[in-house]
Short mmCIF file of C-alpha atoms in Angstrom, two decimals:
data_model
loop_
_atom_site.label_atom_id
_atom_site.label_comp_id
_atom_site.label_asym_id
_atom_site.label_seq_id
_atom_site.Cartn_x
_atom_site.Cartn_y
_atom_site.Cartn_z
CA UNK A 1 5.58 -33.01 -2.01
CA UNK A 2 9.15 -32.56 -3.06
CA UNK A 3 10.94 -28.93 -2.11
CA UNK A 4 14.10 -27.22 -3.56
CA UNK A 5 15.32 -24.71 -1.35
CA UNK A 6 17.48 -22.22 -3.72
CA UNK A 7 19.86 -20.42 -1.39
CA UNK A 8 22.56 -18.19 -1.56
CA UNK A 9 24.17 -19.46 1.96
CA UNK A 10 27.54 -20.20 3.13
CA UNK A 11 28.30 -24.14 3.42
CA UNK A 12 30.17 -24.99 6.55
CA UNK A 13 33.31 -26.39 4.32
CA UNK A 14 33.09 -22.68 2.63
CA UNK A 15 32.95 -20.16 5.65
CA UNK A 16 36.76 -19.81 6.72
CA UNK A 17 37.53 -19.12 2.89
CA UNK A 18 34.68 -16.54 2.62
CA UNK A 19 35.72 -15.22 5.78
CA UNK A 20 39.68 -14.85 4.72
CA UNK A 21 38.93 -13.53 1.29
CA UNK A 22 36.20 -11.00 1.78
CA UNK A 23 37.23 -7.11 1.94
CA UNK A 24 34.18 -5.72 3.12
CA UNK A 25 30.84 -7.17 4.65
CA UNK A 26 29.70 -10.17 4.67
CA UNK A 27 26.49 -11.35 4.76
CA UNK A 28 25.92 -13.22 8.03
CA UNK A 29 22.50 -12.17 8.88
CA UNK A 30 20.96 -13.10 5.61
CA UNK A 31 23.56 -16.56 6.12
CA UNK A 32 21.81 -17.44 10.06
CA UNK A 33 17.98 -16.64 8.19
CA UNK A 34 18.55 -19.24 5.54
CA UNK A 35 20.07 -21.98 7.93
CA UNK A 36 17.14 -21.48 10.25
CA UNK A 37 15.28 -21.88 7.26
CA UNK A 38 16.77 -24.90 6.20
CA UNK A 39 16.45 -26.45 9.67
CA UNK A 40 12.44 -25.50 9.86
CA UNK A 41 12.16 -27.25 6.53
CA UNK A 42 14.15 -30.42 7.34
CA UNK A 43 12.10 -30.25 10.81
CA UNK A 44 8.83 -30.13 9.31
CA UNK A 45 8.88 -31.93 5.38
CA UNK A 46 7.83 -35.10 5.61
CA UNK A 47 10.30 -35.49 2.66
CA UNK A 48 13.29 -34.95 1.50
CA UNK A 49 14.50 -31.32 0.66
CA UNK A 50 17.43 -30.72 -2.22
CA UNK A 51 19.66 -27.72 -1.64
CA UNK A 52 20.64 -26.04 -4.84
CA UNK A 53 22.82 -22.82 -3.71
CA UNK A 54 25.35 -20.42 -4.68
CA UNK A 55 27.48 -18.35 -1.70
CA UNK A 56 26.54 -14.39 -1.77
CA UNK A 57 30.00 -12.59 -1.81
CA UNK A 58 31.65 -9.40 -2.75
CA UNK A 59 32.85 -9.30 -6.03
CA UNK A 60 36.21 -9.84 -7.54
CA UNK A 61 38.41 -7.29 -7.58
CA UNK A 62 36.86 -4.59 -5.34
CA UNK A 63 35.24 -7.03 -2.17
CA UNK A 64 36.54 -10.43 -2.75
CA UNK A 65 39.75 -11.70 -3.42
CA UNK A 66 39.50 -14.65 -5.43
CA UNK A 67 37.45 -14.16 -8.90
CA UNK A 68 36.56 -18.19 -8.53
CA UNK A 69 34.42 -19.85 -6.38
CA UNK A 70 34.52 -23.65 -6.25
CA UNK A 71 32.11 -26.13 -6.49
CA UNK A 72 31.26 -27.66 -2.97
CA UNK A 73 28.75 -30.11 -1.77
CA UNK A 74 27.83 -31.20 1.62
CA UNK A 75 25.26 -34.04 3.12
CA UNK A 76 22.89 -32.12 5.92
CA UNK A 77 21.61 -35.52 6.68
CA UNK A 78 20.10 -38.41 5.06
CA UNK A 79 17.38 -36.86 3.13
CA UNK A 80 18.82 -33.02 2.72
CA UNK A 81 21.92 -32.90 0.29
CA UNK A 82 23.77 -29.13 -0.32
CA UNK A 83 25.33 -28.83 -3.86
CA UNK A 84 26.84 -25.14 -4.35
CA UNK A 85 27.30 -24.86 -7.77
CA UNK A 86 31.32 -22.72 -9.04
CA UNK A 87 31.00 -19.61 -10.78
CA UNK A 88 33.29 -16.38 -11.98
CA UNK A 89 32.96 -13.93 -9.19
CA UNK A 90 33.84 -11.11 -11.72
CA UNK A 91 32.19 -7.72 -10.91
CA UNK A 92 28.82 -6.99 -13.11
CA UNK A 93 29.42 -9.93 -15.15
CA UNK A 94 29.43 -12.77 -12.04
CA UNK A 95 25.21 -12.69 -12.05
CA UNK A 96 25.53 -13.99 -15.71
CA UNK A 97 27.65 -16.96 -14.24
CA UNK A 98 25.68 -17.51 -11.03
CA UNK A 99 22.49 -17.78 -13.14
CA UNK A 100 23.58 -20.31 -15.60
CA UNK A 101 25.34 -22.61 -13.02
CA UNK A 102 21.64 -22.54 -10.82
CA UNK A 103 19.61 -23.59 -14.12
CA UNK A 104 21.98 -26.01 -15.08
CA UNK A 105 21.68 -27.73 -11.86
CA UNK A 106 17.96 -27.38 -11.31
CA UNK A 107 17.64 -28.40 -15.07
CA UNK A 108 19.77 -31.63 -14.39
CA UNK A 109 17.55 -32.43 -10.96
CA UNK A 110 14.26 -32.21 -13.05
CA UNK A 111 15.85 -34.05 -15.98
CA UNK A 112 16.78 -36.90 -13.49
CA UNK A 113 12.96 -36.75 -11.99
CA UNK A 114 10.43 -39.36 -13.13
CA UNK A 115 7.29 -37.90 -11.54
CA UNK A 116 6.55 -35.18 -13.84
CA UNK A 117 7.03 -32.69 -11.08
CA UNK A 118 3.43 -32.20 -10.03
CA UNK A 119 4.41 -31.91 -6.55
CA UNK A 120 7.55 -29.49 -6.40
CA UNK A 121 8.28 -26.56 -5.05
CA UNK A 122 10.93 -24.70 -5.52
CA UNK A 123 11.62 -21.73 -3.02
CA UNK A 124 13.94 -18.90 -4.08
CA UNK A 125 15.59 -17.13 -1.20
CA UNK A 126 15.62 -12.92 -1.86
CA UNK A 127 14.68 -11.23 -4.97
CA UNK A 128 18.04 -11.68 -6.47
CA UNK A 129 18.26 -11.48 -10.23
CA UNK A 130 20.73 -14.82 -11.08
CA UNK A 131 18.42 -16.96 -8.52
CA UNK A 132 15.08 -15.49 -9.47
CA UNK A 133 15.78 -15.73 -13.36
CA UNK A 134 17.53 -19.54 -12.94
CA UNK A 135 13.89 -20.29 -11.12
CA UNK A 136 11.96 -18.75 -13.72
CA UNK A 137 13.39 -20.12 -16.76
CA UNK A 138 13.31 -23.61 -15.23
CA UNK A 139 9.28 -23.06 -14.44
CA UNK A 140 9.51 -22.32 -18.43
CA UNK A 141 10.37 -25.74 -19.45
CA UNK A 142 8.45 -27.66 -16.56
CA UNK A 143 5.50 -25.69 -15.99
CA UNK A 144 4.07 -28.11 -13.25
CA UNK A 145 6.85 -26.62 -10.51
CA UNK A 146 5.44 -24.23 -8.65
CA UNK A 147 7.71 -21.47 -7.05
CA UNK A 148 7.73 -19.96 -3.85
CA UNK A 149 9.99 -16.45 -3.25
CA UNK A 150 11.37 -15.86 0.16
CA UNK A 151 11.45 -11.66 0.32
CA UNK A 152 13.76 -10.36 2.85
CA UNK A 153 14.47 -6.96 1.32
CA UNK A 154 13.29 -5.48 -1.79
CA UNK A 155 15.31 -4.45 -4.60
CA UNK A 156 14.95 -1.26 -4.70
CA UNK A 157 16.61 -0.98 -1.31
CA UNK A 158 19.49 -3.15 -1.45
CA UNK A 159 22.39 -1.43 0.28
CA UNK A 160 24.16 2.07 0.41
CA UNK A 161 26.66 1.45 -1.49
CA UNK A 162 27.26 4.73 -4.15
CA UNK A 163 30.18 3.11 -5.90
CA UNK A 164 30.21 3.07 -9.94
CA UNK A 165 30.16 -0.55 -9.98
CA UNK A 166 27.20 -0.30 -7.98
CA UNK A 167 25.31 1.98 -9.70
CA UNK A 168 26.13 0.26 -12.94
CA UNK A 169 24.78 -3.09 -11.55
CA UNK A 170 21.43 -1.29 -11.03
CA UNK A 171 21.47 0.09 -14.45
CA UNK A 172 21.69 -3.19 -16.13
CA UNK A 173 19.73 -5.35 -13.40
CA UNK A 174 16.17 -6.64 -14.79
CA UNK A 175 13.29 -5.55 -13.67
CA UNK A 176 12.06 -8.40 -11.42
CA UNK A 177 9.00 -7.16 -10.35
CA UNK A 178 7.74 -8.37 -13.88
CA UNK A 179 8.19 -11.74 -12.85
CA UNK A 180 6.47 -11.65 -9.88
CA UNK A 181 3.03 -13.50 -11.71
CA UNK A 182 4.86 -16.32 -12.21
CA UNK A 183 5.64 -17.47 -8.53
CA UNK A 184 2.81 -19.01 -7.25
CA UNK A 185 3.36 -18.59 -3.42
CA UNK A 186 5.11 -15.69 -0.72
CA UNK A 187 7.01 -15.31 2.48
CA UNK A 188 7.52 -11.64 3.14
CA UNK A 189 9.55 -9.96 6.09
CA UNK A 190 6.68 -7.50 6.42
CA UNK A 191 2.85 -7.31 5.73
CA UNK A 192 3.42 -3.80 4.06
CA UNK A 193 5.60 -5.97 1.51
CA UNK A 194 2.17 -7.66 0.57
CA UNK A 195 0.68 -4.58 -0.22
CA UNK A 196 3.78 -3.53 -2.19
CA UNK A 197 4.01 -6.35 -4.35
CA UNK A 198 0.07 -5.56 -4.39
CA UNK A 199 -1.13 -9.92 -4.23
CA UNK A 200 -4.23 -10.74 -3.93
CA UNK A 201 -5.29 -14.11 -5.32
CA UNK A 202 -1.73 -15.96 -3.94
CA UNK A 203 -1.32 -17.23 -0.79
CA UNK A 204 1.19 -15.40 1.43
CA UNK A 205 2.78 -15.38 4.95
CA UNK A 206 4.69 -13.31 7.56
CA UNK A 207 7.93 -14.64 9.31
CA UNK A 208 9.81 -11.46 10.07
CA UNK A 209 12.74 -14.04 11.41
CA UNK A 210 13.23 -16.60 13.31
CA UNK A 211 15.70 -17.87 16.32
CA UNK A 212 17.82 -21.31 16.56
CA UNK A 213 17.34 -22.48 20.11
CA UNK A 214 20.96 -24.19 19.74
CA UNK A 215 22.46 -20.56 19.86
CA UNK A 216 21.01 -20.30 23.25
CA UNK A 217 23.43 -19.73 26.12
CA UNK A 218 23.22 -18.26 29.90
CA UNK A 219 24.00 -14.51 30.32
CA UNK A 220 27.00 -13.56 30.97
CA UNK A 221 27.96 -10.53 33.37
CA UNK A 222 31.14 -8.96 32.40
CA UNK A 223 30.51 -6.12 34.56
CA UNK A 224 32.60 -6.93 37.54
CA UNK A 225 33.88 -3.12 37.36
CA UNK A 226 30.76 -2.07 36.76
CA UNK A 227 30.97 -1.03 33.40
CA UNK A 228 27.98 0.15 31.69
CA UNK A 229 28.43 -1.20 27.88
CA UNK A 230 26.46 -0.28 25.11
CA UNK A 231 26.63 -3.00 22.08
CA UNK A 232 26.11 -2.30 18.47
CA UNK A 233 26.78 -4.95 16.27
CA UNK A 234 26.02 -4.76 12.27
CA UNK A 235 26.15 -2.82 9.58
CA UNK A 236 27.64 0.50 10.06
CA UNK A 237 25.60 2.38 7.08
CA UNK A 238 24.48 6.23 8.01
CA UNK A 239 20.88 5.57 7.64
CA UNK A 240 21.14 2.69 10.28
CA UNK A 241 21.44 5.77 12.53
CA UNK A 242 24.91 5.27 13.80
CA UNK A 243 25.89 8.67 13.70
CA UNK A 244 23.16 9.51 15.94
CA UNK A 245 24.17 6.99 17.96
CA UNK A 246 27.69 8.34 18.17
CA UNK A 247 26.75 11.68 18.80
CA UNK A 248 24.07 10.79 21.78
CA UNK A 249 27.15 8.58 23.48
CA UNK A 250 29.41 11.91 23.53
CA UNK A 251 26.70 13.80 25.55
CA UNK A 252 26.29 10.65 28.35
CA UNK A 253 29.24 11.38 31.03
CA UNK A 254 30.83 9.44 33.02
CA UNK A 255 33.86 6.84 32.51
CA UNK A 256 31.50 4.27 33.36
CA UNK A 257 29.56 4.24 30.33
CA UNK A 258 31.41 2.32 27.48
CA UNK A 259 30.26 1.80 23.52
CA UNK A 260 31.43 -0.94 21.81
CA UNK A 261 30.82 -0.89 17.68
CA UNK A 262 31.19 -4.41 15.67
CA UNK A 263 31.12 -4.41 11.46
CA UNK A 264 31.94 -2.42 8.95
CA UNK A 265 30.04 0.21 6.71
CA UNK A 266 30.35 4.03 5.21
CA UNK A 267 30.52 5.11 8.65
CA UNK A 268 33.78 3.18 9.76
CA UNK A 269 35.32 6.85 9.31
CA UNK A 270 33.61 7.76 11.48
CA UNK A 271 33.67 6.06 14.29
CA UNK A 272 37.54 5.38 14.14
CA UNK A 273 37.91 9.30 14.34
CA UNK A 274 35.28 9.12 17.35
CA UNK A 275 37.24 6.58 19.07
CA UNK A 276 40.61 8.24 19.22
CA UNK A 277 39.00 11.00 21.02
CA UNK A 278 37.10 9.10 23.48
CA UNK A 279 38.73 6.35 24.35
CA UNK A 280 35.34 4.92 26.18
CA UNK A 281 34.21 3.57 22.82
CA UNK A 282 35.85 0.92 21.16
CA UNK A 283 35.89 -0.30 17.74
CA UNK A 284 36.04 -3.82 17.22
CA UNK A 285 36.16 -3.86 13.43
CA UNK A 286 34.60 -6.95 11.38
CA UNK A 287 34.17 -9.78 13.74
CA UNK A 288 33.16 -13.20 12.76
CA UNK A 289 29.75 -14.08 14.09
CA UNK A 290 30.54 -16.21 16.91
CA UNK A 291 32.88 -13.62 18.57
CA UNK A 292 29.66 -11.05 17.74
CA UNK A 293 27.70 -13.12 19.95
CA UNK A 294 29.81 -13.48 22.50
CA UNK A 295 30.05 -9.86 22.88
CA UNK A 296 26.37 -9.59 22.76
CA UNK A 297 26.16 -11.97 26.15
CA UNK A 298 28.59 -9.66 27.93
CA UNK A 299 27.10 -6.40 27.35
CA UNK A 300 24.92 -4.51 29.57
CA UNK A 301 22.34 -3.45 26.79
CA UNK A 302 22.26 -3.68 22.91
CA UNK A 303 20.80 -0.91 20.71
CA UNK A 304 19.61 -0.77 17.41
CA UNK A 305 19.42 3.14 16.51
CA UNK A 306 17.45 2.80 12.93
CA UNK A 307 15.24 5.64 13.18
CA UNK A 308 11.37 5.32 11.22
CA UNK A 309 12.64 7.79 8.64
CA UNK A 310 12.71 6.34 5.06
CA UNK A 311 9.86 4.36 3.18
CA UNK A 312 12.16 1.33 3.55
CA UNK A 313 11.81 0.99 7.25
CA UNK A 314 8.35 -0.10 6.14
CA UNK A 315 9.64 -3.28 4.38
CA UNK A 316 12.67 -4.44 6.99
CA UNK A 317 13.04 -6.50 10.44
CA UNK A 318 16.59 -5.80 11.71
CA UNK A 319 17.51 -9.30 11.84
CA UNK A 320 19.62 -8.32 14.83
CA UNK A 321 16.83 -7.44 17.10
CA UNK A 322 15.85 -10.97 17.25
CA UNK A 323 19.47 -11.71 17.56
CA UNK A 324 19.78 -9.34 20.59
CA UNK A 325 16.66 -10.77 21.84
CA UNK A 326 17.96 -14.27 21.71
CA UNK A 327 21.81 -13.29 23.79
CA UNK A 328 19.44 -12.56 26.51
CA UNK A 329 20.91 -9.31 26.92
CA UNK A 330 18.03 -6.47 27.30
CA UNK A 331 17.78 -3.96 23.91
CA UNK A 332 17.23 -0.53 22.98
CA UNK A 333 15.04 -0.05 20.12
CA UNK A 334 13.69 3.26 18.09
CA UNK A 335 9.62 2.42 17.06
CA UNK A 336 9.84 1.00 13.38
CA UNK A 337 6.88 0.31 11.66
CA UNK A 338 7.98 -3.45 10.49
CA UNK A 339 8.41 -4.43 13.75
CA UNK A 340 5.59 -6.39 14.70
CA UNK A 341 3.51 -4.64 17.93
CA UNK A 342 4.25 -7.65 19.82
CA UNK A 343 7.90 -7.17 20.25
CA UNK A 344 7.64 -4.19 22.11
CA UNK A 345 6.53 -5.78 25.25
CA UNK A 346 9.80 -7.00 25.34
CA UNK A 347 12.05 -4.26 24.35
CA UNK A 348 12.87 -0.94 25.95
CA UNK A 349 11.72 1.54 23.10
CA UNK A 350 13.48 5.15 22.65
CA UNK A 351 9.96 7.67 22.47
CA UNK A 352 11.62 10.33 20.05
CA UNK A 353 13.68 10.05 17.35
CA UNK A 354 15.95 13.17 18.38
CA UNK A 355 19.60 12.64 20.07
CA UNK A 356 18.49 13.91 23.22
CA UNK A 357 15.74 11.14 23.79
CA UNK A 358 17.86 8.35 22.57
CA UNK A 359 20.89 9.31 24.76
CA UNK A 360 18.18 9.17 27.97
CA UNK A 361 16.99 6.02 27.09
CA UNK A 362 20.42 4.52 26.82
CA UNK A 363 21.46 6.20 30.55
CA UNK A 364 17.88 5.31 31.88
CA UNK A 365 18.19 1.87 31.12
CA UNK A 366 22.39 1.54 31.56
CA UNK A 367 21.11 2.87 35.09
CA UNK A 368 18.72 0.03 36.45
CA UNK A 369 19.28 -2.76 38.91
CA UNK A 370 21.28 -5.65 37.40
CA UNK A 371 18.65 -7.91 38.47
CA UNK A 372 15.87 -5.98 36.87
CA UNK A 373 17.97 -6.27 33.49
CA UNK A 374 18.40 -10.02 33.13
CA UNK A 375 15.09 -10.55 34.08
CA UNK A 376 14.21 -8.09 30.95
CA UNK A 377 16.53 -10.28 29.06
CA UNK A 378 15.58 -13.32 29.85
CA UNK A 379 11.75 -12.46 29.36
CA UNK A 380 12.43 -11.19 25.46
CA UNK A 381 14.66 -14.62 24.86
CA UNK A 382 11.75 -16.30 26.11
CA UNK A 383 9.21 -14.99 23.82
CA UNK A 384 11.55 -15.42 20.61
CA UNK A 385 12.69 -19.27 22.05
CA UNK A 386 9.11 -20.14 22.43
CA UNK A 387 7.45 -17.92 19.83
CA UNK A 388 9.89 -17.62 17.19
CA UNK A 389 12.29 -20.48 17.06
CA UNK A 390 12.85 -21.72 13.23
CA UNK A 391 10.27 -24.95 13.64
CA UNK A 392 7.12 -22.76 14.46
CA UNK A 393 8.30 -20.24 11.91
CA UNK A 394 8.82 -22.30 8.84
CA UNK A 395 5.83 -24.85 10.05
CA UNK A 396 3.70 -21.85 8.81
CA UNK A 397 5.62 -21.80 4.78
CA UNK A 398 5.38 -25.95 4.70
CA UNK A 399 1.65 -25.70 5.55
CA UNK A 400 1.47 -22.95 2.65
CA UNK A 401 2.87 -24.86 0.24
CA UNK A 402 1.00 -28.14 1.26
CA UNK A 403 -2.27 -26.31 0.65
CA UNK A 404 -1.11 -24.85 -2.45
CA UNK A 405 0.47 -28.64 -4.01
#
């Protein structure tokens, strides 16, 4: 069995330029899922994987800076080779590009390939028109490849962003959903995405994310004043609950209590304003993801505020719950319904969804021994080292695809 893994990742030889030229988010959670992806594949094939990809960045002029991006390849090791293919990054027209620099590549793999392709799989990370549409098209001309679609989010949901470019995009975007007969095989974030996407005679899996045990590292106590510091690190979008998070800080007294905020988002506004007036919260702006994680370490709890309220909560992880999890800092958590039930033994979960209840938790928890809170953390790391690390994860996609060859 032969696998192509089509990605939309950053190579290592590409991140400081991403990082320098970007205006507004970048995409490191969805970045960390496909290079723990890559490693559980490499880990488990018992052949050799080919990396066709194309880097996920804003788009020239708006969120990027540069309205190229180069051509780069990179050898993983000896049987996994990364070639990221150049395209115009120009806003509504850069899919067009991305899409006909994937198929050209895939095209020239299978043109080069003497086995007829019985035996291939190609997986397509995210339902992402330019990748999707390269994979299809390629299926087309070799109908032996069979196609596997990694679904992290679903379209419908992508972002908040209400810009005219953005709602132009969705104007003109395909409707993908059509082409969902022609992939053969499924990893969803979610079960509810199953029933969504409505299969029933495919094979399809769960792996709501998954941990590198490299990224592992002792807890750190910063607290020698005994600051209590709450950590938020991610997207700073309004429906991610941040402004109830803001708003239950302000009622916790005490110039103990600190918040820290990392990223950037529509409520940046905010929380600048919020800052000058309290100066026990501190913005830290866009920070790249090693200085995130450091942070993480030193707090004295992390907190996701996503409320359950939306239909989309049924479809998404929070990638940085298993994140948190993995610092071995302890976390605060609102009940969502696509977090698996098994996770909660190993989180400290707000009961309500009202400000009140979610600025108790945070004091309730902020208030415990030390030693009761690093034995928390180290518990949850535990479970997503052991449970959740990248080789048991993706073991569970190769044995999919074996089955389905």
């Amino acid at each position: 069995m032969s696998v192509i893994f089509l990605s939309n990742l950053f190579l290592e030889n590409q991140k400081i330029s991403i990082e320098n030229n970007s205006k507004g988010n970048i995409q490191y959670a969805a970045n960390t899922l496909q290079w723990n992806f890559v490693k559980g594949i490499v880990e488990n094939l018992d052949s050799k994987l080919e990396i066709i990809n194309a880097p996920l960045v804003g788009s020239y002029p708006l969120y990027y800076k540069k309205i190229l991006l180069k051509k780069s390849y990179e050898i993983y090791n000896k049987t996994t080779s990364i070639t990221s293919v150049a395209y115009i990054n120009l806003a509504i027209f850069k899919n067009l590009f991305i899409k006909k620099a994937l198929q050209k590549k895939l095209e020239l793999y299978f043109n080069n390939n003497n086995n007829n392709n019985k035996d291939c799989h190609i997986i397509v990370y995210g339902m992402l028109a330019p990748w999707v549409l390269a994979a299809i098209d390629v299926k087309k001309k070799y109908p032996n490849i069979k196609l596997c679609l990694i679904v992290p989010d679903l379209p419908e949901h992508f972002g908040d962003n209400k810009s005219k470019i953005q709602n132009l995009r969705k104007k003109i975007q395909p409707d993908l959903y059509k082409y969902i007969p022609l992939f053969d095989t499924f990893v969803f974030l979610t079960s509810e995405m199953a029933k969504h996407f409505e299969i029933k005679n495919k094979p399809w899996i769960v792996i709501e994310g998954m941990v590198n045990p490299e990224e592992t590292f002792v807890k750190i106590d910063a607290n020698i004043s005994n600051k209590k510091i709450i950590l938020y690190t991610g997207t700073l979008a309004e429906r991610y609950g941040i402004l109830d998070l803001l708003e239950s800080f302000s009622q916790i007294e005490g110039k103990d209590f600190e918040l820290w905020i990392c990223g950037a988002g529509d409520t940046e506004g905010t929380i600048k304003l919020k800052a000058e007036k309290d100066n026990r919260i501190k913005y830290w702006g866009l920070l790249p993801r090693e200085q995130i994680l450091d942070l993480q370490r030193k707090a004295t709890v992390l907190i996701n505020p996503r409320n359950a309220e939306g239909e989309y909560t049924k479809y998404s992880f929070p990638s940085k719950i298993m994140e948190y999890m993995l610092s071995g800092t302890p976390c605060i958590v609102k009940a969502l319904p696509g977090i698996p039930i098994e996770y909660y033994n190993y989180l400290y979960v707000v009961e309500n969804n009202d400000i009140l209840s979610l600025k108790n938790k945070i004091v309730e928890v902020c208030n415990k021994e030390k030693d009761e809170l690093i034995e928390f953390g180290k518990l949850a790391q535990g479970f997503v080292l052991n449970e959740k690390n990248y080789s048991v994860q993706t073991k569970k996609m190769i044995e999919m695809l074996k089955l389905n060859n």
